[in-house]
Short mmCIF file of N, CA, C and O in Angstrom, two decimals:
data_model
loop_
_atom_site.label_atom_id
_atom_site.label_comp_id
_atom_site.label_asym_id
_atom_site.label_seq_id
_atom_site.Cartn_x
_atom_site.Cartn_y
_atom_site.Cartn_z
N UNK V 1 19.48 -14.67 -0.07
CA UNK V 1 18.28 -14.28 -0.79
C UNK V 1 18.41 -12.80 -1.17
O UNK V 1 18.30 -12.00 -0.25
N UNK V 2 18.64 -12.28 -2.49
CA UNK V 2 18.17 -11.00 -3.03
C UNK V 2 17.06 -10.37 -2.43
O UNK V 2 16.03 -11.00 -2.18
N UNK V 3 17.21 -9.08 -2.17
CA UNK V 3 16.39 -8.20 -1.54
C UNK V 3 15.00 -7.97 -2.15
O UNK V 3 14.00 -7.74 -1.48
N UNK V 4 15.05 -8.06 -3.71
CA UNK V 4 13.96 -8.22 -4.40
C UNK V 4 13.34 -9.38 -4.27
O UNK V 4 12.11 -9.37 -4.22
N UNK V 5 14.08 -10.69 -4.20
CA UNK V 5 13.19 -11.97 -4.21
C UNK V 5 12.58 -11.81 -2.70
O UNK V 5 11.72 -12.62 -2.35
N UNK V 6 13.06 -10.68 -1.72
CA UNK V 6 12.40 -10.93 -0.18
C UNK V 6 11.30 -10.40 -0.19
O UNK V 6 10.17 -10.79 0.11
N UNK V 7 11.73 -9.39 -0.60
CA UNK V 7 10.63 -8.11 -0.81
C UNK V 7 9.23 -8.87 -1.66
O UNK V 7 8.03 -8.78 -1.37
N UNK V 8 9.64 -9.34 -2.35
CA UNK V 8 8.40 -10.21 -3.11
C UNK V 8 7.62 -11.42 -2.25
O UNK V 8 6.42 -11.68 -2.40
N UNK V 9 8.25 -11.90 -1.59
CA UNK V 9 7.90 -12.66 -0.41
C UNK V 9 6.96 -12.29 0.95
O UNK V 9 6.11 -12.90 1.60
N UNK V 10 7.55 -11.06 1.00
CA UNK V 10 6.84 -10.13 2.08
C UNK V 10 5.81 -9.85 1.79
O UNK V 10 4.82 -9.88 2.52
N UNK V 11 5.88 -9.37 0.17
CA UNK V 11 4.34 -8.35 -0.22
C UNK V 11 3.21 -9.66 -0.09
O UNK V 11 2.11 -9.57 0.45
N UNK V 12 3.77 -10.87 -0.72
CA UNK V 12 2.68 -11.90 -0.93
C UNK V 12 2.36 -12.51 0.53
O UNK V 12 1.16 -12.30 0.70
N UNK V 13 2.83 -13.09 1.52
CA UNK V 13 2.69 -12.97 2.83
C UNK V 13 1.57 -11.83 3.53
O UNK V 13 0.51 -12.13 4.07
N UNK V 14 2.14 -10.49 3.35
CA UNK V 14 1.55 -9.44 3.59
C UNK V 14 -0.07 -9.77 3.27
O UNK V 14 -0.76 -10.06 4.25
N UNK V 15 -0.64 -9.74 2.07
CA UNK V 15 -1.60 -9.54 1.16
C UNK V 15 -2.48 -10.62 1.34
O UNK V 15 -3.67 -10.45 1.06
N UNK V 16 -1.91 -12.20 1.97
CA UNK V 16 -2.72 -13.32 2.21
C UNK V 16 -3.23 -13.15 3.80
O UNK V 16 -3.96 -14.05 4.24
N UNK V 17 -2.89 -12.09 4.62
CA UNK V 17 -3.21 -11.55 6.07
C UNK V 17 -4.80 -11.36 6.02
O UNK V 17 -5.26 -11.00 4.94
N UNK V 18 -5.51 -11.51 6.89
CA UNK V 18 -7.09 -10.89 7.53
C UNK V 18 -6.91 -9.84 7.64
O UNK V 18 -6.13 -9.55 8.55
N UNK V 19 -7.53 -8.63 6.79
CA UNK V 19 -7.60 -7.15 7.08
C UNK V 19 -7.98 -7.13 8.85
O UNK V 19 -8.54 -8.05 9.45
N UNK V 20 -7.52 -5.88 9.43
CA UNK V 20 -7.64 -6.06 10.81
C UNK V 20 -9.15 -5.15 10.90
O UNK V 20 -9.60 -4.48 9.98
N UNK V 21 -9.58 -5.27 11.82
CA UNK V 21 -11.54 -4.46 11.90
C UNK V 21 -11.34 -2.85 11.34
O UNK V 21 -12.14 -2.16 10.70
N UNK V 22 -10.11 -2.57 11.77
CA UNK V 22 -9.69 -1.08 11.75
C UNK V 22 -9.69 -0.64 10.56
O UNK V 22 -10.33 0.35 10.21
N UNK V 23 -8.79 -1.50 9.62
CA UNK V 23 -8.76 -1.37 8.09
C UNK V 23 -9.92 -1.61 7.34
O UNK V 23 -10.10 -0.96 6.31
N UNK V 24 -10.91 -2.63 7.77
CA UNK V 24 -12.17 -3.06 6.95
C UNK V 24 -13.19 -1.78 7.70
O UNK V 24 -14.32 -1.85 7.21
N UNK V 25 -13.06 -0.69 8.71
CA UNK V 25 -14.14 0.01 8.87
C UNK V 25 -13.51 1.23 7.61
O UNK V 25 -14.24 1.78 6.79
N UNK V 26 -12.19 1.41 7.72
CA UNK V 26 -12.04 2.30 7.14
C UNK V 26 -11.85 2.21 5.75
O UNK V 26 -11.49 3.17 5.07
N UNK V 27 -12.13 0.77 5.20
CA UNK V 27 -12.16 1.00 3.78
C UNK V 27 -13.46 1.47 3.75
O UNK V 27 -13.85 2.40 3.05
N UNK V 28 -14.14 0.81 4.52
CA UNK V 28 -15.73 0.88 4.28
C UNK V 28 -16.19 2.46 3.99
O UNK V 28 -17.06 2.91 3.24
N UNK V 29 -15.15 3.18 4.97
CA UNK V 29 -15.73 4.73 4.70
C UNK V 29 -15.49 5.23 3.28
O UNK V 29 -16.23 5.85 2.51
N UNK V 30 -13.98 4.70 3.14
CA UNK V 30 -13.63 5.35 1.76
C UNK V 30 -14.41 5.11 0.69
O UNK V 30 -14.54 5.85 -0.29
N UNK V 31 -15.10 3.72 0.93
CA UNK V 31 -16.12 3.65 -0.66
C UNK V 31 -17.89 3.91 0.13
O UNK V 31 -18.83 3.22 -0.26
N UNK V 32 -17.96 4.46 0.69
CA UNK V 32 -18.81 5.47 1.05
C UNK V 32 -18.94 6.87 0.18
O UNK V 32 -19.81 7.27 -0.61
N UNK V 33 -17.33 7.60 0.80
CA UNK V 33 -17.14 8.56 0.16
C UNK V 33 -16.86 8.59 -1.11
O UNK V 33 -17.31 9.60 -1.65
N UNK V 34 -16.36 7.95 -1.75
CA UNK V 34 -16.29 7.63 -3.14
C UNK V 34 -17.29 7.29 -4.05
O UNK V 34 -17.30 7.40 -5.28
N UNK V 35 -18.39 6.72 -3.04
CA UNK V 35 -19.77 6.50 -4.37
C UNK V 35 -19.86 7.30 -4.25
O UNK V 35 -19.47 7.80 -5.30
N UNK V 36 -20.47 8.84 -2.94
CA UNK V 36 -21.23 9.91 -2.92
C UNK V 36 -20.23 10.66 -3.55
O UNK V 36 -20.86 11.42 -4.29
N UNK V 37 -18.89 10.91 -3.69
CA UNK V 37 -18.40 11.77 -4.61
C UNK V 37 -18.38 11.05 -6.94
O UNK V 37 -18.27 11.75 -7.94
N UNK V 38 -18.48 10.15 -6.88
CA UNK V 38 -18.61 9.84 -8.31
C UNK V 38 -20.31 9.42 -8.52
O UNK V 38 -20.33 8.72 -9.54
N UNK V 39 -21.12 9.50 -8.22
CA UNK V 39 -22.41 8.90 -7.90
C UNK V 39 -22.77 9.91 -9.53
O UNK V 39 -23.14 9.18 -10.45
N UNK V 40 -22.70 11.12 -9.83
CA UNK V 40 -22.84 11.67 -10.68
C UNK V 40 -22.08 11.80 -12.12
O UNK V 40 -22.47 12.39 -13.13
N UNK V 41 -20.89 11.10 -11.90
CA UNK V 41 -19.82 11.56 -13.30
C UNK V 41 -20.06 10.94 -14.39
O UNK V 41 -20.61 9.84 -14.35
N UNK V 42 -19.77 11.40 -15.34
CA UNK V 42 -20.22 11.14 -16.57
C UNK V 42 -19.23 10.12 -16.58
O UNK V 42 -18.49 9.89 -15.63
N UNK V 43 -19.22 9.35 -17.94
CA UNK V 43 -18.28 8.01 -19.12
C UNK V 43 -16.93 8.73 -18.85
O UNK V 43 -16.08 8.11 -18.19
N UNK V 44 -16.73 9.66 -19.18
CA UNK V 44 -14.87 10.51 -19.69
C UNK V 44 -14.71 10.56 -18.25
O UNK V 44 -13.59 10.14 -17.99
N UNK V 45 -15.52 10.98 -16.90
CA UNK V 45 -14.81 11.38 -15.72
C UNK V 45 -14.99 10.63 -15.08
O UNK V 45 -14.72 10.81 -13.89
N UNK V 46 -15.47 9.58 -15.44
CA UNK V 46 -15.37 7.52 -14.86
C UNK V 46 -14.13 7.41 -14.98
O UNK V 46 -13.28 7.21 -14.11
N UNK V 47 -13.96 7.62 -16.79
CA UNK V 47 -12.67 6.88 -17.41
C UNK V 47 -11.35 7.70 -16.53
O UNK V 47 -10.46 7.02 -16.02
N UNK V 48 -11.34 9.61 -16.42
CA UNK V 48 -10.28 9.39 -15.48
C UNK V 48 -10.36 9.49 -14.16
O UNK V 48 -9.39 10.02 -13.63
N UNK V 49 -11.17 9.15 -13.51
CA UNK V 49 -11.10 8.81 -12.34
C UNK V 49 -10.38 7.44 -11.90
O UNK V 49 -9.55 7.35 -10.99
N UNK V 50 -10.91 6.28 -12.82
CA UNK V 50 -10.46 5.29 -13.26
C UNK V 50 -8.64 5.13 -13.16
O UNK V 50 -7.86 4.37 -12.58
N UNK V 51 -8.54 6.24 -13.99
CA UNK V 51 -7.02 6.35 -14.37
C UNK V 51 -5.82 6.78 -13.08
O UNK V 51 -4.76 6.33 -12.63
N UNK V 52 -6.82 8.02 -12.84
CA UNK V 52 -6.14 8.55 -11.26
C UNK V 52 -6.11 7.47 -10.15
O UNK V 52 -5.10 7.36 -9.45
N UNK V 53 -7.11 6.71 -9.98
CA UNK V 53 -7.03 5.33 -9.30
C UNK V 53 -6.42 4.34 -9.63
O UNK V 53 -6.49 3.43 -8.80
N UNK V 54 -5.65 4.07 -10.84
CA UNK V 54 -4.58 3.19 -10.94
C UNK V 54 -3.39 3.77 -10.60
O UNK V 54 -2.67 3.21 -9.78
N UNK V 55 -2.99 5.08 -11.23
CA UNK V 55 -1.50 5.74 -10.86
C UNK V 55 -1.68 5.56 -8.90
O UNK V 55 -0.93 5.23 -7.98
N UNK V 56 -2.86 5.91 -8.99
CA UNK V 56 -2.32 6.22 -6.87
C UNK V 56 -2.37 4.75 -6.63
O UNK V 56 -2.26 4.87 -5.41
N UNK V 57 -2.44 3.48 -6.79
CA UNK V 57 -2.02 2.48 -6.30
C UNK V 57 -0.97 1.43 -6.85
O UNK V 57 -0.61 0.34 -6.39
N UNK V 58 -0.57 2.22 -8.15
CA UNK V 58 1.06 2.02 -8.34
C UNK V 58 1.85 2.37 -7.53
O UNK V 58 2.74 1.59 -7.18
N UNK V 59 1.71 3.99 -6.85
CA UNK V 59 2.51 4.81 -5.97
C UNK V 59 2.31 4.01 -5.21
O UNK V 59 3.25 3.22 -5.26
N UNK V 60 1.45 3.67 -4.34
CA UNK V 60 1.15 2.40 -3.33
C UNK V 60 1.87 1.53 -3.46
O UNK V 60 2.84 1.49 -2.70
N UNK V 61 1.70 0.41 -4.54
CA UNK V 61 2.75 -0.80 -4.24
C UNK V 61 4.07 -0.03 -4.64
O UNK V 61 4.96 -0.83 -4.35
N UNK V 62 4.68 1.14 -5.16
CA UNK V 62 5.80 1.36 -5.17
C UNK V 62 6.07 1.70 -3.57
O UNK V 62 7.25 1.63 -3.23
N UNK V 63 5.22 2.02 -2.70
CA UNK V 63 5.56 2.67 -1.25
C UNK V 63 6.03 1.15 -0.46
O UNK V 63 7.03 0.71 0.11
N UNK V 64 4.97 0.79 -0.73
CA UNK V 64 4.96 -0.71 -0.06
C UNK V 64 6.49 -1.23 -0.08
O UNK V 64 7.23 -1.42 0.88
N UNK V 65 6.72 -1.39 -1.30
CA UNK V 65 8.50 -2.39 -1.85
C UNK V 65 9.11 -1.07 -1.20
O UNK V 65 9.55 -1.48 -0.13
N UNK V 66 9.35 0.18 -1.26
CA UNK V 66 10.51 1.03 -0.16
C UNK V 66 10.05 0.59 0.54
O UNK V 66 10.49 -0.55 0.45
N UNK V 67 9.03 0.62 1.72
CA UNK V 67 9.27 0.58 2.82
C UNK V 67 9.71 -0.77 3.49
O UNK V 67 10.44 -0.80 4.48
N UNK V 68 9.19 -1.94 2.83
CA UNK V 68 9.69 -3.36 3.14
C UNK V 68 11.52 -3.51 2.83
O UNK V 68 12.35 -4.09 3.53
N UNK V 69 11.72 -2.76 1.54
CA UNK V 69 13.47 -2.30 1.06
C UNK V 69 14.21 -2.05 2.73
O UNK V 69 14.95 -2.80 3.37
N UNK V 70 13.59 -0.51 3.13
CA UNK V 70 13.99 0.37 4.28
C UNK V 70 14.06 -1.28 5.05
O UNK V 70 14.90 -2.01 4.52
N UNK V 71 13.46 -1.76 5.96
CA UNK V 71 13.08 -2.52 6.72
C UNK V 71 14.25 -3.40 6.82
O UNK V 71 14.94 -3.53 7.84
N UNK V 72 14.52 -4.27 5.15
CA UNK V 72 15.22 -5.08 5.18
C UNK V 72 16.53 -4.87 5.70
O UNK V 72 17.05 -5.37 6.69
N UNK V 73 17.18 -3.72 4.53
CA UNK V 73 18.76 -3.00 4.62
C UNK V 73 18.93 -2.62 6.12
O UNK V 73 20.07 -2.78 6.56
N UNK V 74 17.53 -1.89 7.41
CA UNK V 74 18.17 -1.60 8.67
C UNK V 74 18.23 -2.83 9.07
O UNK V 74 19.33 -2.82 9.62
N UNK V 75 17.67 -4.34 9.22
CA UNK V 75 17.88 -5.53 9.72
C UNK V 75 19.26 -6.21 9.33
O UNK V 75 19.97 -6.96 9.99
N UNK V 76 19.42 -5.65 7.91
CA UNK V 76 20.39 -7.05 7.42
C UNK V 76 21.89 -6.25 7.29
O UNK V 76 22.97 -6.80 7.51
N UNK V 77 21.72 -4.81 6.88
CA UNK V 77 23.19 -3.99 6.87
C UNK V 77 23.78 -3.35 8.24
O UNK V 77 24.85 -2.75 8.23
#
């Protein structure tokens, strides 16, 4: 199996998991803090806020595939 077809396997595996209590309190904070910090922004600083919140969870699933990559190559090389 190609490292990419694993890696793709993993993420979807990964993603069908029960957030654990730890992760669901602490999303909870983050969109806490996130209404009380955008609660005021106008249409344009929606739109890039919007924007800045897609690039940082590209970087995310790009972190995700290295680190599952890392994982594989110390198991399998």
């Amino acid at each position: 199996m190609k490292n990419e077809t694993l890696i793709e396997f993993i993420k979807e595996k990964y993603y069908e998991q029960k957030m654990s209590a730890e992760y669901e309190l602490q999303l909870t904070k983050i969109v806490e803090l996130e209404k009380k910090f955008t609660k005021d922004f106008s249409k344009d600083k929606w739109r890039e806020y919007f924007n800045l919140d897609l690039a940082i969870g590209e970087l995310h699933s790009i972190e995700i595939e290295q680190v599952i990559g890392f994982i594989i190559n110390i198991l399998y090389n």
